[in-house]
């Protein structure tokens, strides 16, 4: 699943939509009156996906600290659910959503022309989809056939056509080409499934990260 930016189209009719993390950080600093109280993102304290992508921003980007500071200056509102974020962006309560789940965002964009979705061009975090067959599975042969179908061309076509997920088969007309961005250079950054993910699950590491995140994003809000 891609992690994306979402924006209110009417609000940006005469504005340039930020296409990278760096341009977003700069825009929020330069045009703070436009963005203040109008940006939303996940609450890293209560949202699992919010915590994951916030920590991976830190791992991936050298400007994550500056971006968090800019989000704080914009008095970013934090949410626990994607649906509420998208509702507020569509209504104009917010004008920009940072680090939203692409599957929900693209689905909403299809049926609601008030919002637009941007796959960040500097790097786009990708939450990997994993499938495995448990050793305790009662119907191993059925499970094996299902996994084989998922990675087959037929299965990949179903994923591309019936969902907002990215098909992995390069011959499939997948999400990226359907969004007319196939000619753009985007650095897809899959979040690797491995021991490194365990680092931020450590209680002391989590507490330190959340404290720093609160200081950057929420301290200004709480003091206003």
mmCIF file of C-alpha atoms in Angstrom:
data_model
loop_
_atom_site.group_PDB
_atom_site.id
_atom_site.type_symbol
_atom_site.label_atom_id
_atom_site.label_comp_id
_atom_site.label_asym_id
_atom_site.label_seq_id
_atom_site.Cartn_x
_atom_site.Cartn_y
_atom_site.Cartn_z
ATOM 1 C CA UNK A 1 0.000 0.000 0.000
ATOM 2 C CA UNK A 2 1.316 3.401 -0.955
ATOM 3 C CA UNK A 3 1.557 6.296 1.486
ATOM 4 C CA UNK A 4 0.347 9.479 -0.198
ATOM 5 C CA UNK A 5 -0.547 13.157 0.126
ATOM 6 C CA UNK A 6 -4.194 14.198 -0.283
ATOM 7 C CA UNK A 7 -5.405 17.745 -0.969
ATOM 8 C CA UNK A 8 -8.585 19.739 -1.415
ATOM 9 C CA UNK A 9 -8.744 20.697 -5.097
ATOM 10 C CA UNK A 10 -10.688 23.915 -4.612
ATOM 11 C CA UNK A 11 -8.228 25.198 -2.024
ATOM 12 C CA UNK A 12 -5.331 24.631 -4.416
ATOM 13 C CA UNK A 13 -6.940 26.102 -7.531
ATOM 14 C CA UNK A 14 -4.447 28.987 -7.485
ATOM 15 C CA UNK A 15 -1.724 27.270 -5.475
ATOM 16 C CA UNK A 16 1.001 24.821 -6.389
ATOM 17 C CA UNK A 17 0.364 21.402 -4.870
ATOM 18 C CA UNK A 18 3.473 20.121 -3.029
ATOM 19 C CA UNK A 19 4.803 17.041 -4.799
ATOM 20 C CA UNK A 20 7.675 16.177 -2.454
ATOM 21 C CA UNK A 21 8.267 16.105 1.283
ATOM 22 C CA UNK A 22 10.761 18.945 0.974
ATOM 23 C CA UNK A 23 8.422 21.150 -1.062
ATOM 24 C CA UNK A 24 5.669 20.503 1.484
ATOM 25 C CA UNK A 25 7.931 21.535 4.377
ATOM 26 C CA UNK A 26 8.935 24.700 2.501
ATOM 27 C CA UNK A 27 5.345 25.540 1.513
ATOM 28 C CA UNK A 28 4.141 25.286 5.097
ATOM 29 C CA UNK A 29 6.915 27.626 6.222
ATOM 30 C CA UNK A 30 6.509 30.183 3.439
ATOM 31 C CA UNK A 31 2.709 30.227 3.275
ATOM 32 C CA UNK A 32 1.878 29.509 6.892
ATOM 33 C CA UNK A 33 -1.366 31.508 6.870
ATOM 34 C CA UNK A 34 -2.686 29.230 4.103
ATOM 35 C CA UNK A 35 -1.821 25.977 5.868
ATOM 36 C CA UNK A 36 -2.321 26.808 9.552
ATOM 37 C CA UNK A 37 -5.020 24.633 11.166
ATOM 38 C CA UNK A 38 -5.708 23.117 7.719
ATOM 39 C CA UNK A 39 -3.325 20.129 7.647
ATOM 40 C CA UNK A 40 -4.180 16.670 8.948
ATOM 41 C CA UNK A 41 -2.300 13.451 9.554
ATOM 42 C CA UNK A 42 -2.490 10.281 11.632
ATOM 43 C CA UNK A 43 -2.009 10.364 15.389
ATOM 44 C CA UNK A 44 1.201 8.395 15.951
ATOM 45 C CA UNK A 45 0.173 7.758 19.554
ATOM 46 C CA UNK A 46 -3.038 5.877 18.789
ATOM 47 C CA UNK A 47 -2.812 4.856 15.116
ATOM 48 C CA UNK A 48 -0.668 1.857 14.249
ATOM 49 C CA UNK A 49 -0.209 2.948 10.628
ATOM 50 C CA UNK A 50 0.474 6.491 11.844
ATOM 51 C CA UNK A 51 3.265 5.307 14.111
ATOM 52 C CA UNK A 52 4.725 3.056 11.414
ATOM 53 C CA UNK A 53 4.941 5.708 8.704
ATOM 54 C CA UNK A 54 6.156 8.390 11.123
ATOM 55 C CA UNK A 55 9.051 6.192 12.230
ATOM 56 C CA UNK A 56 9.832 5.207 8.654
ATOM 57 C CA UNK A 57 9.929 8.871 7.646
ATOM 58 C CA UNK A 58 12.666 9.268 10.230
ATOM 59 C CA UNK A 59 14.552 6.279 8.838
ATOM 60 C CA UNK A 60 14.131 7.304 5.193
ATOM 61 C CA UNK A 61 14.414 11.078 5.062
ATOM 62 C CA UNK A 62 17.102 13.467 6.227
ATOM 63 C CA UNK A 63 14.520 16.264 6.473
ATOM 64 C CA UNK A 64 12.027 14.419 8.662
ATOM 65 C CA UNK A 65 12.844 16.643 11.636
ATOM 66 C CA UNK A 66 12.323 19.835 9.623
ATOM 67 C CA UNK A 67 9.108 18.466 8.187
ATOM 68 C CA UNK A 68 7.765 17.565 11.619
ATOM 69 C CA UNK A 69 8.599 21.073 12.800
ATOM 70 C CA UNK A 70 6.728 22.537 9.812
ATOM 71 C CA UNK A 71 3.744 20.294 10.546
ATOM 72 C CA UNK A 72 3.804 21.608 14.100
ATOM 73 C CA UNK A 73 3.912 25.222 12.954
ATOM 74 C CA UNK A 74 0.904 24.497 10.738
ATOM 75 C CA UNK A 75 -0.970 23.309 13.878
ATOM 76 C CA UNK A 76 -1.502 19.935 12.239
ATOM 77 C CA UNK A 77 -4.630 18.118 13.405
ATOM 78 C CA UNK A 78 -4.144 14.443 14.162
ATOM 79 C CA UNK A 79 -6.671 11.671 13.557
ATOM 80 C CA UNK A 80 -7.063 8.022 14.350
ATOM 81 C CA UNK A 81 -9.011 7.087 11.207
ATOM 82 C CA UNK A 82 -8.460 7.590 7.486
ATOM 83 C CA UNK A 83 -12.170 8.110 6.770
ATOM 84 C CA UNK A 84 -12.402 11.117 9.078
ATOM 85 C CA UNK A 85 -9.305 12.665 7.522
ATOM 86 C CA UNK A 86 -10.684 12.259 4.011
ATOM 87 C CA UNK A 87 -14.076 13.629 5.052
ATOM 88 C CA UNK A 88 -12.482 16.792 6.440
ATOM 89 C CA UNK A 89 -10.253 17.266 3.383
ATOM 90 C CA UNK A 90 -13.217 16.865 1.055
ATOM 91 C CA UNK A 91 -15.323 19.344 3.024
ATOM 92 C CA UNK A 92 -12.543 21.930 3.181
ATOM 93 C CA UNK A 93 -12.158 21.724 6.956
ATOM 94 C CA UNK A 94 -8.655 20.622 6.025
ATOM 95 C CA UNK A 95 -6.851 21.426 2.798
ATOM 96 C CA UNK A 96 -4.021 18.887 3.003
ATOM 97 C CA UNK A 97 -3.514 15.384 4.375
ATOM 98 C CA UNK A 98 -0.030 14.092 5.090
ATOM 99 C CA UNK A 99 0.976 10.416 4.942
ATOM 100 C CA UNK A 100 -2.414 8.845 4.256
ATOM 101 C CA UNK A 101 -3.043 5.278 3.120
ATOM 102 C CA UNK A 102 -3.186 5.266 -0.663
ATOM 103 C CA UNK A 103 -5.746 2.473 -1.006
ATOM 104 C CA UNK A 104 -8.418 4.429 0.876
ATOM 105 C CA UNK A 105 -7.377 7.741 -0.669
ATOM 106 C CA UNK A 106 -7.510 6.575 -4.296
ATOM 107 C CA UNK A 107 -10.863 4.895 -3.694
ATOM 108 C CA UNK A 108 -12.254 8.140 -2.267
ATOM 109 C CA UNK A 109 -10.772 10.189 -5.129
ATOM 110 C CA UNK A 110 -12.636 8.017 -7.648
ATOM 111 C CA UNK A 111 -16.021 8.925 -6.229
ATOM 112 C CA UNK A 112 -15.309 12.407 -4.867
ATOM 113 C CA UNK A 113 -13.930 15.030 -7.240
ATOM 114 C CA UNK A 114 -13.276 17.434 -4.371
ATOM 115 C CA UNK A 115 -9.993 15.727 -3.481
ATOM 116 C CA UNK A 116 -6.773 14.917 -5.300
ATOM 117 C CA UNK A 117 -4.076 12.394 -4.450
ATOM 118 C CA UNK A 118 -0.323 12.831 -4.873
ATOM 119 C CA UNK A 119 2.266 10.066 -4.785
ATOM 120 C CA UNK A 120 5.311 11.941 -3.413
ATOM 121 C CA UNK A 121 7.995 12.169 -6.066
ATOM 122 C CA UNK A 122 11.071 12.235 -3.822
ATOM 123 C CA UNK A 123 10.157 9.027 -2.034
ATOM 124 C CA UNK A 124 6.934 7.138 -1.516
ATOM 125 C CA UNK A 125 6.728 4.765 1.420
ATOM 126 C CA UNK A 126 5.174 1.420 0.555
ATOM 127 C CA UNK A 127 3.650 -0.790 3.227
ATOM 128 C CA UNK A 128 4.338 -4.331 2.077
ATOM 129 C CA UNK A 129 1.587 -6.903 1.744
ATOM 130 C CA UNK A 130 2.685 -10.277 3.031
ATOM 131 C CA UNK A 131 1.056 -13.680 2.811
ATOM 132 C CA UNK A 132 2.115 -16.918 4.449
ATOM 133 C CA UNK A 133 0.740 -20.357 5.125
ATOM 134 C CA UNK A 134 0.676 -21.309 8.765
ATOM 135 C CA UNK A 135 2.217 -24.602 9.815
ATOM 136 C CA UNK A 136 -1.080 -25.309 11.563
ATOM 137 C CA UNK A 137 -3.162 -24.696 8.402
ATOM 138 C CA UNK A 138 -5.842 -27.377 7.969
ATOM 139 C CA UNK A 139 -6.156 -26.988 4.195
ATOM 140 C CA UNK A 140 -2.604 -26.457 2.971
ATOM 141 C CA UNK A 141 -3.317 -27.350 -0.648
ATOM 142 C CA UNK A 142 -6.130 -24.778 -0.853
ATOM 143 C CA UNK A 143 -3.894 -22.168 0.721
ATOM 144 C CA UNK A 144 -1.129 -22.956 -1.767
ATOM 145 C CA UNK A 145 -3.542 -22.557 -4.678
ATOM 146 C CA UNK A 146 -4.730 -19.218 -3.298
ATOM 147 C CA UNK A 147 -1.162 -17.894 -2.949
ATOM 148 C CA UNK A 148 -0.366 -19.103 -6.468
ATOM 149 C CA UNK A 149 -3.426 -17.251 -7.746
ATOM 150 C CA UNK A 150 -2.402 -14.044 -5.965
ATOM 151 C CA UNK A 151 0.960 -13.920 -7.737
ATOM 152 C CA UNK A 152 -0.321 -15.150 -11.102
ATOM 153 C CA UNK A 153 -1.049 -12.721 -13.920
ATOM 154 C CA UNK A 154 -4.769 -13.385 -13.511
ATOM 155 C CA UNK A 155 -4.628 -12.628 -9.806
ATOM 156 C CA UNK A 156 -2.534 -9.530 -10.383
ATOM 157 C CA UNK A 157 -5.092 -8.285 -12.901
ATOM 158 C CA UNK A 158 -7.831 -8.686 -10.290
ATOM 159 C CA UNK A 159 -5.744 -6.674 -7.813
ATOM 160 C CA UNK A 160 -5.140 -3.941 -10.409
ATOM 161 C CA UNK A 161 -8.729 -3.717 -11.621
ATOM 162 C CA UNK A 162 -10.766 -4.435 -8.501
ATOM 163 C CA UNK A 163 -8.736 -2.713 -5.806
ATOM 164 C CA UNK A 164 -6.638 0.404 -5.245
ATOM 165 C CA UNK A 165 -3.545 -1.685 -4.528
ATOM 166 C CA UNK A 166 -0.511 -1.865 -6.766
ATOM 167 C CA UNK A 167 -0.083 -4.958 -8.907
ATOM 168 C CA UNK A 168 3.454 -6.311 -8.796
ATOM 169 C CA UNK A 169 3.473 -7.844 -12.281
ATOM 170 C CA UNK A 170 5.162 -5.270 -14.581
ATOM 171 C CA UNK A 171 2.917 -6.277 -17.495
ATOM 172 C CA UNK A 172 -0.263 -5.316 -15.660
ATOM 173 C CA UNK A 173 -1.994 -1.944 -16.093
ATOM 174 C CA UNK A 174 -1.470 -1.128 -12.445
ATOM 175 C CA UNK A 175 -2.269 1.759 -10.142
ATOM 176 C CA UNK A 176 0.696 3.881 -11.163
ATOM 177 C CA UNK A 177 -0.152 3.845 -14.873
ATOM 178 C CA UNK A 178 -3.857 4.418 -14.156
ATOM 179 C CA UNK A 179 -2.937 7.575 -12.274
ATOM 180 C CA UNK A 180 -1.073 8.890 -15.340
ATOM 181 C CA UNK A 181 2.235 9.222 -13.554
ATOM 182 C CA UNK A 182 4.125 6.481 -15.333
ATOM 183 C CA UNK A 183 6.490 9.022 -16.895
ATOM 184 C CA UNK A 184 7.436 10.558 -13.555
ATOM 185 C CA UNK A 185 10.437 9.376 -11.586
ATOM 186 C CA UNK A 186 9.272 8.238 -8.171
ATOM 187 C CA UNK A 187 11.450 6.582 -5.592
ATOM 188 C CA UNK A 188 9.251 3.842 -4.202
ATOM 189 C CA UNK A 189 10.536 2.893 -0.783
ATOM 190 C CA UNK A 190 9.061 -0.393 0.470
ATOM 191 C CA UNK A 191 9.211 -0.731 4.235
ATOM 192 C CA UNK A 192 11.272 -3.916 4.608
ATOM 193 C CA UNK A 193 9.913 -6.780 6.652
ATOM 194 C CA UNK A 194 12.791 -7.660 8.918
ATOM 195 C CA UNK A 195 14.407 -7.261 12.344
ATOM 196 C CA UNK A 196 14.830 -3.502 11.800
ATOM 197 C CA UNK A 197 11.086 -3.054 12.280
ATOM 198 C CA UNK A 198 11.448 -4.405 15.814
ATOM 199 C CA UNK A 199 13.566 -1.406 16.846
ATOM 200 C CA UNK A 200 10.576 0.911 17.143
ATOM 201 C CA UNK A 201 8.538 -1.727 18.974
ATOM 202 C CA UNK A 202 10.883 -1.512 21.941
ATOM 203 C CA UNK A 203 9.008 0.299 24.729
ATOM 204 C CA UNK A 204 11.777 2.760 25.570
ATOM 205 C CA UNK A 205 12.424 3.549 21.901
ATOM 206 C CA UNK A 206 8.696 4.034 21.294
ATOM 207 C CA UNK A 207 8.362 6.365 24.273
ATOM 208 C CA UNK A 208 11.333 8.470 23.138
ATOM 209 C CA UNK A 209 9.982 8.693 19.585
ATOM 210 C CA UNK A 210 6.458 9.623 20.692
ATOM 211 C CA UNK A 211 7.861 12.278 23.041
ATOM 212 C CA UNK A 212 9.898 13.828 20.219
ATOM 213 C CA UNK A 213 6.896 13.590 17.868
ATOM 214 C CA UNK A 214 4.653 15.318 20.429
ATOM 215 C CA UNK A 215 7.226 18.058 20.987
ATOM 216 C CA UNK A 216 7.464 18.711 17.245
ATOM 217 C CA UNK A 217 3.808 18.427 16.201
ATOM 218 C CA UNK A 218 1.740 19.098 19.281
ATOM 219 C CA UNK A 219 3.603 21.399 21.647
ATOM 220 C CA UNK A 220 2.750 24.490 19.606
ATOM 221 C CA UNK A 221 -0.905 23.388 19.420
ATOM 222 C CA UNK A 222 -1.088 22.904 23.168
ATOM 223 C CA UNK A 223 0.494 26.266 23.891
ATOM 224 C CA UNK A 224 -1.861 28.250 21.656
#
